[in-house]
XYZ file of C-alpha atoms in Angstrom:
677
model
C 166.154 78.513 106.671
C 163.599 76.337 105.204
C 164.658 73.467 102.970
C 163.665 73.598 99.268
C 161.797 70.171 99.608
C 159.672 71.485 102.302
C 158.898 75.003 100.692
C 158.123 73.475 97.041
C 159.562 75.520 94.206
C 155.992 75.951 92.711
C 153.761 76.242 95.652
C 152.685 79.429 97.263
C 150.180 80.573 100.076
C 146.366 81.291 99.239
C 143.962 83.099 101.434
C 140.560 81.687 101.632
C 137.786 83.452 103.923
C 135.160 80.990 104.957
C 131.580 82.306 105.176
C 130.122 80.135 107.603
C 126.436 80.172 107.831
C 126.153 79.279 111.426
C 128.854 81.476 112.788
C 128.724 85.411 112.696
C 132.241 86.089 112.146
C 134.144 85.061 108.917
C 137.402 82.946 109.574
C 140.372 83.323 107.274
C 142.455 80.138 106.398
C 145.705 80.086 104.459
C 146.304 76.920 102.148
C 149.704 76.096 100.624
C 148.940 75.247 96.949
C 150.415 74.991 93.478
C 149.229 76.470 90.038
C 148.489 72.959 88.634
C 146.030 72.179 91.712
C 142.376 72.223 90.363
C 139.520 74.237 92.078
C 138.088 70.928 93.402
C 141.335 70.072 95.349
C 141.560 73.565 96.694
C 138.005 73.092 98.221
C 138.862 69.519 99.449
C 141.820 70.823 101.081
C 139.971 73.719 102.768
C 137.228 71.574 104.230
C 139.618 69.316 105.730
C 141.356 72.227 107.228
C 138.198 73.789 108.660
C 137.748 70.470 110.476
C 133.923 70.904 110.848
C 131.527 68.092 109.585
C 128.669 69.365 107.705
C 127.133 69.376 104.156
C 129.429 71.684 102.065
C 127.795 70.618 98.706
C 126.309 74.151 98.301
C 129.436 76.004 98.953
C 131.805 77.503 96.261
C 134.627 79.760 95.846
C 134.029 83.327 94.989
C 136.826 85.581 93.628
C 136.236 88.962 95.239
C 138.826 91.191 93.220
C 137.538 89.801 89.814
C 133.752 89.566 90.758
C 133.403 85.871 89.488
C 132.486 82.302 90.652
C 135.082 79.619 90.309
C 132.711 77.251 89.405
C 134.486 74.799 87.118
C 135.982 72.578 89.548
C 138.036 70.596 87.180
C 139.784 73.846 85.945
C 143.398 74.287 87.685
C 144.267 77.682 89.349
C 146.656 78.474 86.769
C 143.960 78.181 83.972
C 141.442 80.367 86.057
C 144.351 82.826 86.690
C 144.320 82.698 90.486
C 147.727 83.732 91.943
C 149.067 84.456 95.572
C 147.361 87.831 95.563
C 143.817 86.556 95.062
C 141.369 86.532 97.947
C 138.743 83.982 97.796
C 135.681 83.543 99.524
C 134.227 80.342 100.308
C 130.596 80.800 100.674
C 126.894 79.282 99.781
C 125.788 79.457 96.290
C 122.057 79.819 97.285
C 121.377 82.838 99.735
C 118.137 84.761 100.814
C 116.759 87.408 98.410
C 113.635 89.579 99.170
C 111.317 89.908 95.993
C 108.644 92.536 95.752
C 106.242 91.267 93.407
C 103.924 93.271 90.902
C 100.970 92.871 93.631
C 103.512 94.799 95.889
C 103.829 91.698 98.210
C 107.255 90.831 99.235
C 108.319 87.169 99.408
C 111.515 86.013 101.097
C 113.248 83.008 99.380
C 116.419 81.333 98.633
C 117.875 81.849 95.161
C 120.837 80.997 93.563
C 123.550 83.590 93.659
C 125.813 81.854 91.298
C 123.315 80.887 88.429
C 122.862 83.690 85.659
C 119.754 85.623 86.424
C 117.832 84.069 83.444
C 118.142 80.477 85.413
C 117.625 82.203 88.798
C 114.234 83.716 87.615
C 113.083 80.289 86.193
C 113.782 78.776 89.604
C 112.106 81.467 91.434
C 108.964 81.183 89.087
C 108.866 77.467 89.700
C 108.569 78.168 93.554
C 105.905 80.897 92.761
C 104.195 78.714 90.319
C 104.406 81.172 87.464
C 104.924 79.507 83.954
C 106.722 81.214 80.957
C 109.628 82.610 83.240
C 111.223 83.935 80.390
C 108.828 86.984 80.186
C 109.957 87.987 83.624
C 113.197 89.517 85.198
C 114.577 91.061 88.169
C 114.908 95.049 88.406
C 116.787 97.235 90.794
C 114.580 99.982 92.155
C 115.504 103.417 90.649
C 117.146 106.047 92.957
C 114.033 108.326 92.576
C 111.791 105.468 94.046
C 113.982 104.937 96.834
C 114.575 108.652 97.651
C 110.790 109.185 97.793
C 110.441 106.209 100.135
C 113.126 107.293 102.393
C 111.430 110.529 102.542
C 108.068 109.005 103.454
C 110.113 106.940 106.084
C 111.309 110.276 107.763
C 107.746 111.718 107.886
C 105.925 108.792 109.345
C 106.614 108.472 112.984
C 105.658 104.542 113.232
C 108.231 102.184 111.777
C 106.686 100.470 108.781
C 106.508 96.749 109.178
C 106.440 95.191 105.939
C 104.277 92.212 105.452
C 106.822 89.449 104.036
C 105.689 86.150 102.803
C 108.510 83.892 104.022
C 109.130 80.927 101.538
C 112.695 80.182 102.901
C 112.037 76.542 103.167
C 111.549 76.292 99.650
C 113.911 73.829 97.897
C 115.649 75.642 94.825
C 117.197 72.463 93.316
C 117.616 73.457 89.519
C 115.385 71.283 87.161
C 114.084 68.832 89.814
C 111.489 67.240 87.939
C 108.799 67.515 90.967
C 108.988 71.221 90.689
C 105.854 73.193 89.910
C 106.013 75.232 86.866
C 106.804 72.602 84.309
C 103.704 71.372 82.750
C 102.637 69.114 80.407
C 99.942 69.271 77.601
C 98.113 66.596 79.477
C 98.392 67.857 82.900
C 95.402 68.286 85.338
C 94.168 71.719 85.730
C 95.697 73.394 88.807
C 93.140 76.043 89.128
C 89.593 76.903 88.759
C 89.338 78.836 85.597
C 86.443 80.788 86.692
C 87.561 82.028 90.214
C 91.286 81.253 90.107
C 91.078 79.260 93.314
C 93.323 76.115 93.483
C 91.250 73.187 91.992
C 90.482 70.725 94.647
C 92.188 67.932 93.053
C 95.385 69.659 93.267
C 95.165 71.068 96.969
C 97.199 68.025 97.845
C 99.910 68.798 95.265
C 100.541 72.047 96.747
C 101.806 70.348 100.008
C 105.144 69.454 98.315
C 105.450 72.908 97.539
C 106.416 76.024 99.720
C 103.251 77.559 98.115
C 100.693 76.341 100.533
C 97.069 76.798 99.704
C 97.158 80.059 101.808
C 100.265 81.468 100.112
C 99.070 80.620 96.841
C 95.903 82.482 97.221
C 98.023 85.413 98.515
C 99.644 85.554 95.107
C 96.707 84.450 92.923
C 94.278 87.082 94.502
C 93.807 90.706 94.423
C 93.775 92.322 97.778
C 91.853 95.581 99.035
C 93.188 98.334 97.383
C 95.426 101.214 98.614
C 94.404 104.476 99.917
C 95.047 107.929 97.876
C 97.515 108.862 100.464
C 99.555 105.561 99.918
C 99.140 106.306 96.163
C 100.489 109.984 96.534
C 103.484 108.580 98.362
C 104.477 106.356 95.742
C 106.865 107.258 92.964
C 105.064 108.663 89.729
C 106.827 109.347 86.414
C 105.948 112.770 85.478
C 107.683 112.877 81.932
C 108.918 110.392 79.568
C 112.579 111.043 80.882
C 111.239 109.916 84.243
C 109.634 106.807 82.417
C 113.154 106.170 80.999
C 114.611 105.933 84.560
C 112.403 103.112 85.504
C 113.963 100.848 82.890
C 117.435 101.449 83.894
C 117.851 99.043 86.720
C 117.184 95.798 84.921
C 119.648 93.062 85.657
C 121.899 91.319 82.996
C 120.366 87.962 82.473
C 123.671 86.567 81.405
C 125.409 87.126 84.579
C 124.861 86.102 88.288
C 123.347 88.224 91.064
C 126.720 88.232 93.058
C 128.446 89.478 89.818
C 126.242 92.333 89.769
C 126.665 93.385 93.332
C 123.477 91.945 94.682
C 124.176 90.986 98.441
C 122.117 88.526 100.787
C 118.807 89.704 101.811
C 118.903 92.739 99.251
C 115.385 93.604 97.806
C 114.844 93.368 94.010
C 111.590 93.877 92.104
C 110.094 90.668 90.119
C 108.452 92.186 87.219
C 107.175 91.156 83.646
C 110.058 92.714 81.499
C 108.775 91.597 78.061
C 105.013 92.435 77.210
C 104.469 89.351 75.185
C 102.307 87.151 77.116
C 102.253 83.626 75.643
C 99.507 81.120 76.101
C 97.715 82.522 79.171
C 95.444 79.933 80.537
C 93.156 80.147 83.552
C 93.612 76.493 84.388
C 97.424 76.841 85.114
C 97.874 80.525 85.433
C 95.906 81.789 88.285
C 99.112 83.337 90.068
C 100.639 84.579 86.445
C 97.273 86.353 85.425
C 97.012 88.111 88.750
C 100.527 89.399 88.711
C 100.090 90.669 85.312
C 96.783 92.157 86.181
C 98.534 93.775 89.341
C 101.326 95.114 87.167
C 98.941 96.448 84.447
C 96.872 98.129 87.465
C 99.644 99.940 89.034
C 101.001 100.964 85.588
C 97.578 102.768 85.138
C 97.159 104.253 88.841
C 100.603 105.710 88.729
C 100.196 107.015 85.162
C 103.427 104.944 83.934
C 101.127 104.598 80.746
C 98.444 107.126 79.370
C 95.031 106.583 78.742
C 91.886 108.676 78.121
C 89.108 109.446 80.681
C 86.779 107.040 79.227
C 89.354 104.222 79.451
C 90.443 105.187 83.047
C 86.700 104.617 84.041
C 86.787 101.095 82.513
C 89.861 100.111 84.353
C 88.244 101.716 87.502
C 85.049 99.549 86.909
C 87.190 96.282 86.135
C 89.371 96.880 89.518
C 85.902 97.550 91.624
C 84.489 94.540 90.186
C 87.581 92.274 90.786
C 88.029 93.768 94.368
C 84.487 93.074 95.154
C 84.657 89.376 93.802
C 87.981 88.855 95.800
C 86.441 89.786 98.968
C 83.163 88.020 98.578
C 82.993 84.641 99.883
C 81.432 83.261 96.486
C 84.966 83.762 94.841
C 86.857 81.968 97.599
C 84.344 78.995 97.719
C 85.828 75.598 96.680
C 83.036 74.311 94.599
C 82.697 70.717 93.113
C 80.650 71.855 90.079
C 83.670 73.160 88.290
C 84.866 69.515 87.989
C 81.556 68.646 86.296
C 81.797 71.393 83.895
C 85.305 70.651 83.026
C 84.227 68.138 79.974
C 81.671 70.706 78.734
C 84.426 73.494 78.734
C 86.788 71.187 77.025
C 84.120 70.468 74.447
C 83.256 74.002 73.888
C 86.983 74.878 73.366
C 87.061 71.973 70.752
C 84.043 73.295 69.004
C 85.770 76.908 68.609
C 88.831 75.043 67.558
C 86.907 73.199 64.930
C 84.895 76.155 63.771
C 88.142 78.029 63.311
C 89.534 75.454 60.752
C 86.591 74.836 58.308
C 88.211 73.942 55.009
C 86.020 76.114 52.831
C 87.363 79.175 54.699
C 90.952 78.263 54.427
C 90.582 77.809 50.397
C 88.650 81.104 50.346
C 91.534 82.823 52.277
C 94.277 81.498 50.054
C 92.439 82.633 46.787
C 90.522 85.705 47.530
C 92.099 88.686 49.904
C 89.120 90.565 51.353
C 89.091 94.414 50.546
C 86.959 97.456 52.425
C 85.516 100.062 50.274
C 83.559 102.772 52.154
C 83.151 106.678 52.518
C 85.319 107.920 55.417
C 86.467 111.346 56.122
C 90.013 112.432 56.192
C 92.341 114.961 57.645
C 96.080 115.682 57.502
C 96.817 118.015 60.233
C 100.594 118.811 58.922
C 99.019 120.441 55.758
C 98.484 124.070 56.138
C 94.867 124.071 56.532
C 92.069 124.112 59.002
C 91.242 120.712 60.660
C 88.281 120.152 58.563
C 87.474 116.435 57.746
C 86.686 115.982 54.092
C 84.982 112.862 52.720
C 86.615 110.605 50.197
C 85.906 107.311 48.990
C 88.201 104.730 50.474
C 89.459 101.282 49.273
C 91.750 99.056 51.666
C 93.390 96.021 50.013
C 96.240 94.128 50.888
C 98.113 96.150 53.425
C 97.498 99.662 51.697
C 94.521 102.248 51.604
C 93.804 104.091 48.679
C 91.370 107.338 48.485
C 89.418 108.721 45.543
C 87.178 111.823 45.181
C 84.060 109.492 44.959
C 82.767 106.147 44.508
C 82.654 106.679 40.789
C 86.139 107.547 40.289
C 87.148 104.405 42.378
C 88.260 102.602 39.218
C 90.688 105.115 38.360
C 93.851 106.451 39.539
C 93.639 107.409 43.417
C 94.451 110.772 44.877
C 96.842 108.969 47.194
C 97.844 105.448 48.144
C 99.000 104.936 51.786
C 101.114 101.789 52.397
C 100.395 100.996 56.059
C 103.208 98.482 56.738
C 105.047 99.536 59.777
C 102.963 102.339 60.707
C 101.701 103.337 63.980
C 97.772 102.917 64.620
C 96.461 104.847 67.437
C 92.852 104.847 68.168
C 91.054 108.358 68.507
C 87.614 107.482 70.058
C 85.188 108.817 72.276
C 82.094 106.670 72.374
C 79.647 109.027 74.195
C 80.666 111.625 71.892
C 80.118 109.270 68.860
C 83.488 110.005 67.648
C 85.380 107.203 65.783
C 88.744 108.241 64.600
C 91.756 106.283 63.553
C 95.098 108.124 63.707
C 97.788 106.645 61.337
C 101.607 107.529 61.529
C 102.964 106.467 58.457
C 106.919 106.089 58.117
C 108.578 108.200 55.452
C 112.129 109.011 54.746
C 112.172 112.180 57.024
C 109.983 110.631 59.984
C 106.186 110.290 59.998
C 103.293 111.222 58.030
C 100.165 111.927 60.014
C 96.760 111.000 58.614
C 93.530 110.933 60.607
C 90.510 108.980 59.410
C 86.965 109.321 61.005
C 84.324 106.672 60.756
C 80.677 107.015 61.020
C 79.680 104.312 63.452
C 81.254 101.530 65.814
C 80.947 98.593 63.096
C 82.661 100.583 60.489
C 85.241 101.678 62.862
C 86.024 98.039 64.322
C 86.313 96.831 60.500
C 88.677 99.490 59.372
C 90.655 99.604 62.683
C 91.267 96.168 62.547
C 92.634 96.009 58.988
C 94.871 98.981 59.907
C 96.330 97.038 62.852
C 96.870 93.788 60.788
C 98.462 95.927 57.865
C 100.902 97.734 60.184
C 102.080 94.140 61.057
C 102.167 93.178 57.303
C 99.182 91.151 57.662
C 96.105 91.428 55.208
C 92.335 90.723 56.095
C 92.848 87.286 55.077
C 94.624 86.431 58.195
C 92.858 84.363 60.647
C 93.214 86.777 63.342
C 91.150 89.870 61.270
C 87.762 88.664 62.756
C 88.726 88.232 66.322
C 90.487 91.646 66.201
C 86.905 93.062 64.937
C 85.341 91.274 67.556
C 87.735 92.574 70.260
C 87.366 96.168 69.219
C 83.491 95.815 69.352
C 83.716 94.382 72.705
C 85.938 97.310 73.813
C 83.523 99.960 72.378
C 80.585 98.157 74.046
C 82.346 98.454 77.591
C 82.976 102.264 76.765
C 79.207 102.708 76.149
C 77.399 102.885 79.422
C 74.290 104.740 80.342
C 73.471 106.117 83.675
C 70.912 103.975 85.709
C 69.331 105.327 88.811
C 69.343 101.943 90.313
C 73.279 101.488 90.119
C 73.901 104.757 91.947
C 71.527 103.955 94.818
C 73.035 100.224 95.075
C 73.719 99.931 98.729
C 76.943 98.107 97.968
C 78.073 101.089 96.138
C 77.916 103.293 99.283
C 80.809 102.023 100.803
C 83.030 102.413 97.578
C 86.119 104.257 97.945
C 86.535 105.558 94.267
C 89.934 107.073 94.927
C 91.254 103.623 95.267
C 90.618 102.821 91.433
C 91.929 105.820 89.539
C 94.836 107.958 89.215
C 95.706 111.117 91.299
C 94.697 113.360 88.447
C 91.173 112.030 88.405
C 91.022 112.353 92.257
C 91.919 115.947 91.877
C 89.502 116.679 88.941
C 86.370 115.061 90.514
C 84.549 114.795 93.901
C 84.238 111.504 95.428
C 80.564 110.939 94.815
C 81.029 112.039 91.051
C 83.677 109.335 90.761
C 81.721 106.599 92.595
C 78.590 107.434 90.298
C 80.896 107.380 86.975
C 82.452 103.993 87.804
C 79.323 102.285 88.846
C 77.952 103.422 85.216
C 80.916 101.952 83.867
C 80.457 98.800 85.960
C 77.237 97.659 84.618
C 78.704 96.356 81.444
C 81.185 94.119 83.334
C 78.979 93.251 86.323
C 78.342 89.622 84.801
C 82.021 88.725 84.615
C 83.904 86.247 86.637
C 87.027 86.868 88.581
C 89.352 85.648 86.226
C 87.579 86.939 83.166
C 87.396 90.577 84.450
C 91.369 90.494 85.239
C 91.848 89.095 81.680
C 89.654 91.751 80.419
C 91.668 94.493 82.355
C 94.772 93.140 80.660
C 93.336 93.043 77.249
C 92.208 96.753 77.754
C 95.580 97.593 78.993
C 97.171 95.810 75.694
C 95.075 98.005 73.631
C 96.448 101.231 74.899
C 98.606 102.992 72.192
C 101.535 103.285 74.562
C 101.194 99.511 75.916
C 104.347 97.553 76.011
C 106.776 100.530 75.410
C 109.967 100.748 77.422
C 111.692 104.154 77.152
C 115.415 104.796 77.059
C 117.160 108.267 76.679
C 119.693 107.833 73.691
C 121.839 109.960 71.441
C 121.727 108.654 67.666
C 124.714 108.941 65.863
C 125.063 112.164 64.051
C 122.575 113.632 65.952
C 123.230 116.848 68.330
C 120.319 116.411 71.026
C 119.100 113.743 72.838
C 116.090 111.340 71.870
C 113.992 108.856 73.394
C 113.882 105.273 72.217
C 110.744 103.129 72.798
C 111.430 99.516 72.792
C 108.313 97.316 72.115
C 107.596 93.816 71.429
C 107.573 94.230 67.444
C 109.313 97.507 66.982
C 111.468 100.457 67.912
C 110.263 103.978 68.109
C 112.379 107.334 67.885
C 110.379 109.692 69.934
C 111.263 113.408 70.248
C 112.290 114.071 73.914
C 110.672 117.612 74.018
C 107.286 117.142 72.391
C 106.842 113.141 72.843
C 105.803 112.657 69.062
C 107.099 109.744 67.367
C 109.549 110.596 64.702
C 110.422 106.886 63.093
C 109.459 103.662 63.669
C 111.297 100.583 62.812
C 109.776 96.980 63.020
C 111.801 94.160 64.059
C 110.302 92.175 61.178
C 112.316 94.138 58.801
C 115.745 93.815 60.768
C 118.564 92.134 59.361
C 121.122 92.400 62.114
C 122.299 94.272 65.198
C 125.613 94.319 67.130
C 127.150 96.354 70.087
C 130.541 98.081 69.718
C 131.306 97.605 73.598
C 134.110 99.870 73.467
C 132.223 102.903 72.847
C 129.001 101.339 73.935
C 127.152 101.961 70.746
C 124.235 99.693 69.346
C 124.191 99.529 65.669
C 121.259 97.986 63.619
C 120.588 97.133 59.986
C 117.331 96.741 58.491
C 115.846 96.168 54.966
C 116.271 98.633 52.122
C 119.660 99.875 53.292
C 118.318 101.482 56.342
C 121.041 101.419 59.376
C 120.806 103.399 62.704
C 123.376 103.509 65.582
C 122.964 105.141 68.966
C 124.371 105.267 72.500
C 122.217 104.814 75.384
C 122.571 107.612 78.126
C 119.889 106.566 80.715
C 121.052 102.932 81.168
C 123.784 100.516 80.152
C 123.575 99.651 76.322
C 123.631 96.095 77.302
C 120.005 96.534 78.703
C 118.798 97.640 75.258
C 120.595 95.091 73.312
C 119.167 92.396 75.577
C 115.651 93.833 75.243
C 115.717 93.624 71.489
C 117.439 90.208 71.442
C 114.871 88.801 74.173
C 111.938 90.062 72.038
C 113.276 88.261 68.967
C 113.794 85.169 71.104
C 110.275 85.337 72.429
C 108.817 85.466 68.939
C 110.322 81.994 68.309
C 108.126 80.403 70.835
C 105.393 78.228 69.462
C 102.445 76.228 71.403
C 103.724 72.908 69.634
C 106.990 73.277 71.406
C 107.550 71.344 74.563
C 107.759 73.668 77.632
C 111.531 73.545 77.871
C 113.251 76.575 76.629
C 116.186 76.842 74.439
C 118.327 78.676 77.146
C 121.468 78.667 74.779
C 119.483 80.651 71.916
C 118.382 83.212 74.467
C 122.062 83.845 75.605
C 122.935 83.773 71.818
C 120.342 86.609 71.032
C 120.949 88.721 74.249
C 124.551 88.215 75.548
C 126.396 90.075 73.177
C 130.143 89.653 72.624
C 131.380 91.566 75.413
């Protein structure tokens, strides 16, 4: 018999397994505890019983059955709900993780498995020197991708040795002031804005970080392109449903890695999740710009996003240019000239800022909203008629387009007035064929009205296209972004407008070009290698003078101008519907898409959204918009939390401003994305 004094009435035995980092086998310890003992006291008792003197500061208790950390050391066992049947694991909070970056390089580094993913990604980005970590997140590879990889591994006789960049010495102490990634407005530029190399003055700065100069160049430079065989072995989404599978694996930002079943040394993808790239600055963002460029490049090559043949050739020419400059010694040269030009660059930036802020322009914008009036041709394909374009007199004012029979009747009642707020604007252009079209998908009660406008020339197209893009966002031509938009469209058209030059084709450098590395498989099958090379070189003439960073930024900009840019797809079932649809989530809108045809059915803008919430019991997302429009759907291809987080995340990103300090309001992010599960 054990006396009651020896066997306290309130005490009981608690089993704790110790995951000792220097020993292979886990050891079990039994502690006698009572419900009013706090978690800190349990850890103290445990360490005393282990009798090994070492630094235990990174260790914490993990409750396996409940899949949660016990991090609040002042909470008692009773308050946590821990009883005698609980099995606790005493383990390190920081563990090794393999991350596959957008440029397909794998880095191995220590990451907090107990912090929420939002915080863990922030710490990872500090190590990798990527600003604006809120735009990135961690993604589990889809099963289809892994199946294809396993199949490839079975076929290949030689074992594949993966090239891993080991950053395991990296200290991941949250919020340490010396961590790279937190920049002040007055900070010295870290990179040369022309070629993306670390600025000479900051090479010493890198010595404090695991990112040595060599490692930095691995992340900030684009490396030789892959072979068509490698491309063929990679997973390519064939349908919109396949594209939806790619987005199913995003981790929950409000929970830790361990809570989501991620184990030590697992591999995850680090990707830009939100296509809203804020404040890209070549002086600080060489790694970030290169990784966005790489993510865009693979999206084009693997046909995750559609583009025309003309656009594919521009992308190919820019890739060829980037790979040429990355391999050439000039790009890698650390020159002192950039330091001299620093003041000159700052002055020209200042000049642009001052020019943009002339008082007379501001007054003009307030008092007079510009309008466009011109002869354009129009066709409505859904009406029962041959697709013949008919000429009308068009007037664009505010966010609406009206058209009249001719210029003389322009003062009277229009034939029709189209309100473009919330519409989809799709370019329909073939520069070589002198075709400058604008496709408008205008939301109406039962879906979308399709209207095609045809312009006569590049200048007319650029003015009208820019006006349509702004109107779709609810902005008028008085907005300061109108003229830059016109200029951007004209520069894209100029890139698409190339002529064959005999000297380009006979360029000795071009002889060793492997054109198959720069285009998707569809075009490799369509053209012979020599034909492709000649066409890429024709397109290259328009970009040949660009610097390395400029070419990457132009690639990103061209990618952003594609109609499908920034759309993440999910298979959903709308309330009241009997069939599945696709939902496209973008930075400013949601699009309901017909799963069979791929045609957009309806668009809803975030700017018109009143509120959204989730019924966690039936996993249904419900959204209310202006004018008593409300929608509800369940998500079939992923957890509804992922879509809920996407919407909240984009709304969170829209609150950022350059005036703010670089610190993020993490509480606001979790409030908008966490949901009340």
